[in-house]
Coordinates of C-alpha atoms and ligand atoms in Angstrom, one line a residue:
X137 CA -0.1 0.2 0.0
X138 CA 1.5 3.6 -0.6
X139 CA 1.2 5.8 2.0
X140 CA 1.9 9.1 0.3
X141 CA 4.5 10.4 2.1
X142 CA 8.2 9.9 3.2
X143 CA 9.1 7.3 5.9
X144 CA 12.1 6.6 7.8
X145 CA 13.1 4.5 4.7
X146 CA 13.6 7.8 2.8
X147 CA 15.4 9.7 5.6
X148 CA 19.0 9.0 4.7
X149 CA 21.8 9.2 7.3
X150 CA 20.7 10.7 10.6
X151 CA 24.1 10.1 12.4
X152 CA 24.9 13.1 14.4
X153 CA 21.6 15.0 13.6
X154 CA 19.1 16.3 15.8
X155 CA 15.8 14.6 15.0
X156 CA 12.6 16.1 16.6
X157 CA 10.2 13.1 16.9
X158 CA 6.7 13.9 17.6
X159 CA 5.3 11.1 19.9
X160 CA 2.0 10.8 21.7
X161 CA 2.6 10.1 25.5
X162 CA -0.6 11.3 26.7
X163 CA -0.8 8.1 28.6
X164 CA -3.2 7.0 31.5
X165 CA -1.6 8.0 34.8
X166 CA -2.6 7.5 38.5
X167 CA -0.9 8.7 41.7
X168 CA 2.1 9.8 39.3
X169 CA 2.5 6.4 37.7
X170 CA 1.9 5.3 34.1
X171 CA -1.1 2.9 34.3
X172 CA -1.0 1.8 30.6
X173 CA 2.2 2.0 28.5
X174 CA 0.8 1.0 25.0
X175 CA 1.5 4.5 23.6
X176 CA 5.1 4.3 25.0
X177 CA 5.7 0.8 23.5
X178 CA 4.2 1.8 20.2
X179 CA 6.8 4.5 19.6
X180 CA 9.6 2.3 20.6
X181 CA 10.5 1.0 17.1
X182 CA 10.9 4.7 15.8
X183 CA 13.0 5.8 18.8
X184 CA 15.2 2.7 18.6
X185 CA 15.6 2.9 14.8
X186 CA 16.9 6.4 14.9
X187 CA 18.9 6.1 18.1
X188 CA 20.7 3.0 16.8
X189 CA 21.6 5.0 13.6
X190 CA 23.3 7.6 15.7
X191 CA 20.7 10.4 15.8
X192 CA 20.2 12.5 18.6
X193 CA 16.6 11.7 19.5
X194 CA 14.5 14.6 20.8
X195 CA 11.0 13.8 21.7
X196 CA 8.2 16.2 21.6
X197 CA 5.0 15.4 23.2
X198 CA 2.0 16.8 24.9
X199 CA 0.2 15.7 28.3
X200 CA -3.5 16.5 29.1
X201 CA -4.9 19.9 28.4
X202 CA -2.9 22.5 30.6
X203 CA -4.4 25.3 28.3
X204 CA -1.0 26.9 27.5
X205 CA 0.4 27.4 31.0
X206 CA 3.1 25.3 32.9
X207 CA 1.3 23.1 35.6
X208 CA 3.3 20.5 37.7
X209 CA 0.3 18.2 37.3
X210 CA 0.6 18.1 33.5
X211 CA 4.5 17.6 33.5
X212 CA 6.1 14.9 31.5
X213 CA 8.8 14.2 33.7
X214 CA 7.3 11.0 35.5
X215 CA 6.4 9.7 31.7
X216 CA 10.1 10.2 30.9
X217 CA 11.1 7.7 33.9
X218 CA 8.4 5.4 32.6
X219 CA 9.5 5.6 29.0
X220 CA 13.2 4.6 30.0
X221 CA 11.9 1.5 31.8
X222 CA 9.6 0.6 28.9
X223 CA 12.1 1.3 26.1
X224 CA 15.0 -0.1 28.1
X225 CA 17.3 2.9 27.4
X226 CA 18.0 6.1 29.0
X227 CA 15.6 8.9 28.5
X228 CA 16.7 12.2 29.5
X229 CA 14.3 15.0 30.3
X230 CA 14.5 19.0 29.9
X231 CA 12.1 21.3 31.7
X232 CA 11.0 23.2 28.6
X233 CA 10.5 22.3 25.0
X234 CA 11.9 25.7 23.6
X235 CA 14.4 28.3 25.0
X236 CA 17.5 27.8 27.0
X237 CA 16.6 24.7 29.0
X238 CA 15.8 22.7 25.9
X239 CA 18.9 24.2 23.9
X240 CA 21.2 23.3 26.8
X241 CA 19.9 19.9 27.2
X242 CA 20.3 19.1 23.4
X243 CA 23.6 20.6 23.1
X244 CA 24.8 18.1 25.8
X245 CA 23.3 15.0 24.0
X246 CA 25.7 12.4 22.5
X247 CA 24.8 10.7 19.3
X248 CA 22.2 7.7 19.9
X249 CA 20.8 9.4 23.2
X250 CA 17.2 10.2 23.8
X251 CA 15.8 13.3 25.3
X252 CA 12.1 14.1 26.2
X253 CA 11.2 17.6 26.3
X254 CA 8.5 19.1 28.5
X255 CA 4.8 19.2 27.5
X256 CA 4.6 21.2 24.3
X257 CA 1.2 22.6 25.6
X258 CA 2.8 24.5 28.4
X259 CA 3.0 27.2 25.6
X260 CA 0.0 28.9 24.1
X261 CA 1.8 28.7 20.6
X262 CA 1.5 25.0 20.5
X263 CA -2.3 24.7 20.0
X264 CA -2.5 27.9 18.0
X265 CA 0.2 26.6 15.6
X266 CA 1.8 30.0 16.2
X267 CA 4.7 30.3 13.4
X268 CA 7.0 32.0 16.1
X269 CA 6.5 28.9 18.3
X270 CA 7.0 26.6 15.6
X271 CA 10.2 28.4 14.7
X272 CA 11.5 28.1 18.5
X273 CA 10.7 24.4 18.2
X274 CA 12.5 24.0 14.9
X275 CA 15.7 25.6 16.3
X276 CA 16.4 22.4 18.1
X277 CA 16.2 20.2 15.2
X278 CA 17.6 19.3 11.9
X279 CA 14.8 16.7 10.8
X280 CA 11.2 16.2 12.0
X281 CA 9.6 12.9 12.3
X282 CA 5.8 12.5 13.2
X283 CA 5.1 9.3 15.0
X284 CA 2.0 10.5 16.8
X285 CA -1.0 9.4 14.6
X286 CA -3.1 9.5 17.7
X287 CA -2.6 13.5 17.8
X288 CA -2.6 13.8 14.0
X289 CA -6.2 15.3 14.2
X290 CA -4.8 18.2 15.9
X291 CA -3.2 21.0 13.6
X292 CA -0.6 22.1 16.4
X293 CA 2.8 23.4 16.2
X294 CA 4.4 20.2 17.0
X295 CA 1.9 18.0 15.1
X296 CA 1.6 20.1 11.9
X297 CA 3.5 23.4 11.8
X298 CA 7.1 21.6 12.2
X299 CA 6.5 19.7 8.9
X300 CA 6.4 23.1 6.8
X301 CA 9.9 24.2 8.2
X302 CA 11.9 21.0 8.5
X303 CA 12.4 17.9 6.3
X304 CA 9.6 15.9 7.6
X305 CA 9.0 12.1 7.7
X306 CA 6.4 9.7 9.1
X307 CA 7.5 7.5 12.0
X308 CA 7.0 3.7 11.9
X309 CA 3.8 3.8 14.0
X310 CA 2.3 6.6 12.0
X311 CA 2.9 4.3 8.9
X312 CA 1.7 1.2 10.7
X313 CA -1.5 2.8 12.1
X314 CA -2.6 4.1 8.6
X315 CA -1.7 0.9 6.9
X316 CA -3.7 -1.3 9.7
X317 CA -6.8 1.0 9.7
X318 CA -6.8 0.9 5.8
X319 CA -6.8 -2.7 6.1
X320 CA -9.4 -3.3 8.6
X321 CA -11.8 -0.5 7.9
X322 CA -10.9 0.7 4.3
X323 CA -14.1 -1.0 3.1
X324 CA -15.6 -2.5 6.2
X325 CA -17.9 -5.4 6.3
X326 CA -21.4 -4.3 7.1
X327 CA -23.1 -3.9 9.3
X328 CA -20.7 -1.6 11.1
X329 CA -21.4 -0.8 14.8
X330 CA -19.6 1.9 16.6
X331 CA -19.4 2.4 20.1
X332 CA -18.5 5.9 21.4
X333 CA -18.2 6.7 25.2
X334 CA -15.6 8.3 27.4
X335 CA -15.2 11.8 28.7
X336 CA -14.0 14.1 25.9
X337 CA -17.7 15.0 24.9
X338 CA -17.0 18.6 23.4
X339 CA -14.1 17.6 21.3
X340 CA -15.7 14.3 19.9
X341 CA -19.4 15.2 19.6
X342 CA -18.9 17.0 16.4
X343 CA -17.5 14.0 14.5
X344 CA -20.7 11.9 15.5
X345 CA -22.5 14.1 13.0
X346 CA -20.6 12.5 10.0
X347 CA -20.1 9.0 11.7
X348 CA -23.6 8.3 11.7
X349 CA -23.6 8.4 8.0
X350 CA -20.8 5.8 7.9
X351 CA -21.9 3.3 10.4
X352 CA -25.3 1.2 10.9
X353 CA -25.7 1.8 14.6
X354 CA -24.0 4.2 17.1
X355 CA -23.7 2.9 20.6
X356 CA -23.4 5.6 23.0
X357 CA -21.9 5.3 26.5
X358 CA -19.9 7.1 29.3
X359 CA -20.1 10.9 29.5
X360 CA -21.1 11.1 25.9
X361 CA -24.4 9.3 26.7
X362 CA -25.2 11.5 29.6
X363 CA -25.0 14.3 27.3
X364 CA -27.4 12.8 24.8
X365 CA -29.8 11.7 27.7
X366 CA -29.9 15.3 29.2
X367 CA -30.6 16.7 25.6
X368 CA -33.7 14.4 25.5
X369 CA -34.8 15.5 28.8
X370 CA -33.6 12.6 31.1
X371 CA -32.4 13.6 34.5
X372 CA -28.8 12.8 34.9
X373 CA -28.2 14.6 38.3
X374 CA -24.5 15.3 38.7
X375 CA -23.2 13.1 36.0
X376 CA -20.5 14.2 33.7
X377 CA -22.5 15.7 30.8
X378 CA -22.2 18.8 28.7
X379 CA -25.5 20.4 28.9
X380 CA -24.7 23.3 26.5
X381 CA -24.2 20.6 23.8
X382 CA -27.7 19.6 23.8
X383 CA -28.7 21.1 20.3
X384 CA -25.7 19.3 19.0
X385 CA -26.8 16.1 20.3
X386 CA -30.3 16.5 19.0
X387 CA -29.1 17.5 15.6
X388 CA -26.9 14.1 15.6
X389 CA -30.3 12.1 16.5
X390 CA -31.8 13.8 13.3
X391 CA -29.0 13.1 11.1
X392 CA -28.8 9.5 12.3
X393 CA -32.6 9.0 11.7
X394 CA -32.2 10.4 8.1
X395 CA -29.1 8.3 7.6
X396 CA -30.9 5.2 8.9
X397 CA -28.2 4.6 11.6
X398 CA -29.8 3.3 14.9
X399 CA -28.6 5.4 18.1
X400 CA -28.4 3.4 21.2
X401 CA -28.4 5.0 24.6
X402 CA -28.2 3.3 28.0
X403 CA -31.4 1.9 29.5
X404 CA -30.0 1.8 33.0
X405 CA -27.2 3.2 34.8
X406 CA -24.8 2.4 37.9
X407 CA -25.1 5.5 40.1
X408 CA -23.2 6.7 43.0
X409 CA -22.9 9.8 45.1
X410 CA -19.1 9.9 45.4
X411 CA -16.4 9.4 42.5
X412 CA -14.1 6.8 44.4
X413 CA -13.3 3.2 44.6
X414 CA -15.8 1.4 46.8
X415 CA -18.4 4.2 47.0
X416 CA -21.9 2.9 47.6
X417 CA -23.7 2.3 44.3
X418 CA -26.8 1.1 42.9
X419 CA -28.4 0.2 39.4
X420 CA -31.4 2.3 38.5
X421 CA -33.6 2.7 35.4
X422 CA -32.1 5.5 33.4
X423 CA -35.3 7.7 34.2
X424 CA -34.9 7.2 37.8
X425 CA -31.5 8.7 38.3
X426 CA -31.5 10.7 41.7
X427 CA -30.7 14.5 41.4
X428 CA -27.7 14.3 43.8
X429 CA -26.0 11.0 42.1
X430 CA -23.8 10.5 39.2
X431 CA -24.2 7.7 36.4
X432 CA -20.6 6.2 36.6
X433 CA -21.3 3.1 34.5
X434 CA -23.9 1.4 32.2
X435 CA -26.1 -1.0 34.1
X436 CA -26.5 -4.7 33.3
X437 CA -29.5 -4.3 31.0
X438 CA -27.7 -1.7 29.0
X439 CA -24.6 -4.2 28.7
X440 CA -27.0 -6.9 27.3
X441 CA -28.3 -4.3 24.6
X442 CA -24.7 -3.4 23.5
X443 CA -23.8 -7.0 23.5
X444 CA -26.7 -7.7 21.1
X445 CA -25.6 -4.8 19.0
X446 CA -22.0 -6.4 18.9
X447 CA -23.7 -9.9 17.8
X448 CA -25.2 -8.0 15.0
X449 CA -22.1 -6.4 13.8
X450 CA -19.9 -7.6 11.3
X451 CA -17.4 -4.8 12.0
X452 CA -16.9 -2.9 15.4
X453 CA -15.4 0.2 16.1
X454 CA -14.8 1.4 19.5
X455 CA -13.5 4.5 21.3
X456 CA -14.2 5.6 24.6
X457 CA -15.3 3.4 27.7
X458 CA -18.7 2.9 28.8
X459 CA -18.0 3.9 32.4
X460 CA -15.5 5.4 34.8
X461 CA -13.6 2.0 34.3
X462 CA -10.7 2.9 36.4
X463 CA -12.6 2.8 39.5
X464 CA -14.2 -0.5 40.6
X465 CA -17.1 -1.5 40.2
X466 CA -17.7 1.0 37.5
X467 CA -15.6 -1.0 35.0
X468 CA -18.0 -3.7 34.7
X469 CA -19.9 -2.5 31.5
X470 CA -16.7 -1.9 29.7
X471 CA -15.1 -5.1 30.7
X472 CA -18.2 -7.1 29.9
X473 CA -18.6 -5.6 26.4
X474 CA -14.9 -5.8 25.7
X475 CA -14.8 -9.5 26.5
X476 CA -17.9 -10.2 24.4
X477 CA -16.4 -8.3 21.4
X478 CA -13.0 -10.2 21.9
X479 CA -14.9 -13.5 22.0
X480 CA -17.0 -12.8 18.8
X481 CA -13.5 -11.9 17.2
X482 CA -11.9 -15.0 18.3
X483 CA -14.8 -17.0 16.9
X484 CA -14.1 -15.3 13.5
X485 CA -17.4 -13.5 13.6
X486 CA -16.3 -10.0 14.1
X487 CA -13.7 -7.5 12.8
X488 CA -13.1 -5.4 15.9
X489 CA -11.2 -2.2 15.8
X490 CA -10.7 -0.1 18.9
X491 CA -8.5 2.9 20.0
X492 CA -7.9 5.7 22.4
X493 CA -5.5 6.2 25.3
X494 CA -8.1 5.2 28.0
X495 CA -9.9 2.7 25.6
X496 CA -6.7 0.7 25.1
X497 CA -6.0 0.7 28.9
X498 CA -9.8 -0.4 29.5
X499 CA -9.3 -3.3 26.9
X500 CA -6.1 -4.4 28.7
X501 CA -7.7 -4.2 32.1
X502 CA -10.4 -6.6 30.6
X503 CA -7.9 -8.9 29.3
X504 CA -9.5 -8.4 25.9
X505 CA -7.0 -6.4 23.8
X506 CA -5.0 -9.2 22.3
X507 CA -8.2 -10.7 20.8
X508 CA -9.3 -7.5 18.9
X509 CA -8.4 -7.4 15.3
X510 CA -6.7 -4.2 15.8
X511 CA -6.0 -1.9 18.6
X512 CA -4.9 1.6 17.6
X513 CA -3.2 4.1 19.9
X514 CA -5.8 6.7 18.5
X515 CA -9.2 7.5 19.6
X516 CA -10.4 10.8 18.2
X517 CA -7.9 10.5 15.4
X518 CA -9.1 7.3 14.4
X519 CA -12.8 8.3 14.6
X520 CA -12.0 11.4 12.4
X521 CA -10.0 9.1 9.8
X522 CA -13.1 7.0 9.8
X523 CA -15.4 10.0 9.0
X524 CA -13.1 10.4 6.0
X525 CA -11.8 13.7 7.3
X526 CA -8.2 14.8 6.4
X527 CA -6.0 14.6 9.5
X528 CA -3.8 17.7 9.5
X529 CA -0.7 15.9 10.8
X530 CA -1.0 13.4 8.1
X531 CA -1.8 15.7 5.2
X532 CA 1.1 17.9 5.9
X533 CA 3.6 14.8 5.5
X534 CA 2.0 14.2 2.0
X535 CA 3.1 17.6 0.8
Ligands
LIG281 N1 -20.1 8.1 33.2 C1 -18.8 8.6 33.3 N2 -18.6 9.4 34.2 C2 -17.3 9.8 34.4 N3 -16.3 9.6 33.6 C3 -16.5 8.7 32.7 C4 -17.7 8.1 32.4 N4 -17.7 7.1 31.5 C5 -16.3 7.3 31.0 N5 -15.7 8.2 31.6 C6 -14.2 8.3 31.7 O1 -14.0 8.6 30.2 C7 -12.5 8.6 30.2 C8 -11.9 8.2 28.8 O2 -12.5 9.1 27.8 P1 -11.7 9.5 26.5 O3 -10.5 10.3 26.9 O4 -12.8 10.1 25.8 O5 -11.3 8.0 26.1 P2 -9.9 7.8 25.1 O6 -8.9 8.1 25.9 O7 -10.0 6.3 24.9 O8 -10.2 8.4 23.7 C9 -12.0 7.7 31.2 O9 -11.1 8.2 32.0 C10 -13.4 7.3 32.1 O10 -13.2 7.2 33.6
LIG282 O1 -5.3 11.1 24.0 C1 -5.5 11.6 22.8 O2 -6.6 11.4 22.2 P1 -7.8 10.3 22.5 O3 -8.4 10.6 23.9 O4 -8.7 10.5 21.4 O5 -7.2 9.0 22.3 C2 -4.4 12.4 22.1 O6 -3.4 12.5 22.9 C3 -5.0 13.8 21.8 O7 -5.2 14.4 23.1 P2 -6.2 15.9 22.8 O8 -7.6 15.1 22.6 O9 -6.1 16.4 24.2 O10 -5.7 16.7 21.7

């Protein structure tokens, strides 16, 4: 398959060169520790290949959404430690991605060494793709490699801008992700069922408008479901929901009806008054959520409905957990649906493609990831790819 851009096969000699490698290290963390290292593992081949050829490998990454300000809770320092363990090689860390701290750390690098720079989103210029910030980043490199497919839907300085000012190549993971998605979902076997859950409601809801035209059924879970439930007038109490997106949710329901796409919302929910492990919880019908409670997981009846849709599907695409799976017992719906999809895939009855930083962690938690046809590091990016939307971080590599 032709990928339409230059890859590491085209890069030539990198010995002694400073290669800026955009990676996605936006990994799930709890108490300062990485809880799922899949994204780190996936960028390993690109880092190893460049370092072993004598490049100075300078990693650029974001973590969370610090909104352009340095904030300790969004530092990548702990991720650098975890990356060293996972990659089995030293990974240095510099406290800024531009300016003197970055320049001094890079100047001290020997060929073949790896350095991670602090969160690019500590600067407002990153998300604005500000040319001045792009130049400041570019000052630290001779070559740019983008291996962050999962951030390729963002037209940011480190994901898009840099490719305009430095010789640009796709990393091995970027290449592998696009090839695998094309193979699994290029012309998907029908019916196609999508499960979209999770918490990033405002940044993902718009893409549902197009997705309902591409799939036969859309199963909505997690915080996304709460937003749709609230939009149709169901009481969701203190649940994570974006009430100001009600109109968008209603419009998506209309578009889905016109396109003949079934939209499936939870029929029951596991509710609690506190968001902590072991909090007292109960399952209630979806129209009986107490005002002072939160829906933290889909209930058993909803899981049965989700599993029936998985049974009808020839192809399943999944991004976003069905509940707050990091905290037991609110992992049940996600775990059961994941195991069900894994079983159908094992039996050869389903092509299953799932992705997203937390979704991958949830599938690993369920022991289901290995049975899926393909697990992408990307969530939003893979859904946008599926919508048929050009991804800025990929398009710029094709110039
Ligand atoms: N009902 C819910 N209430 C609160 N948080 C939820 C709920 N359902 C899912 N979540 C949270 O959604 C997060 C994952 O969402 P998201 O970032 O969109 O997924 P991904 O990283 O896979 O793309 C998880 O941290 C999970 O706890
Ligand atoms: O975790 C990510 O996306 P995902 O939640 O869709 O998997 C990427 O790192 C992008 O992060 P962003 O959605 O804050 O731009």
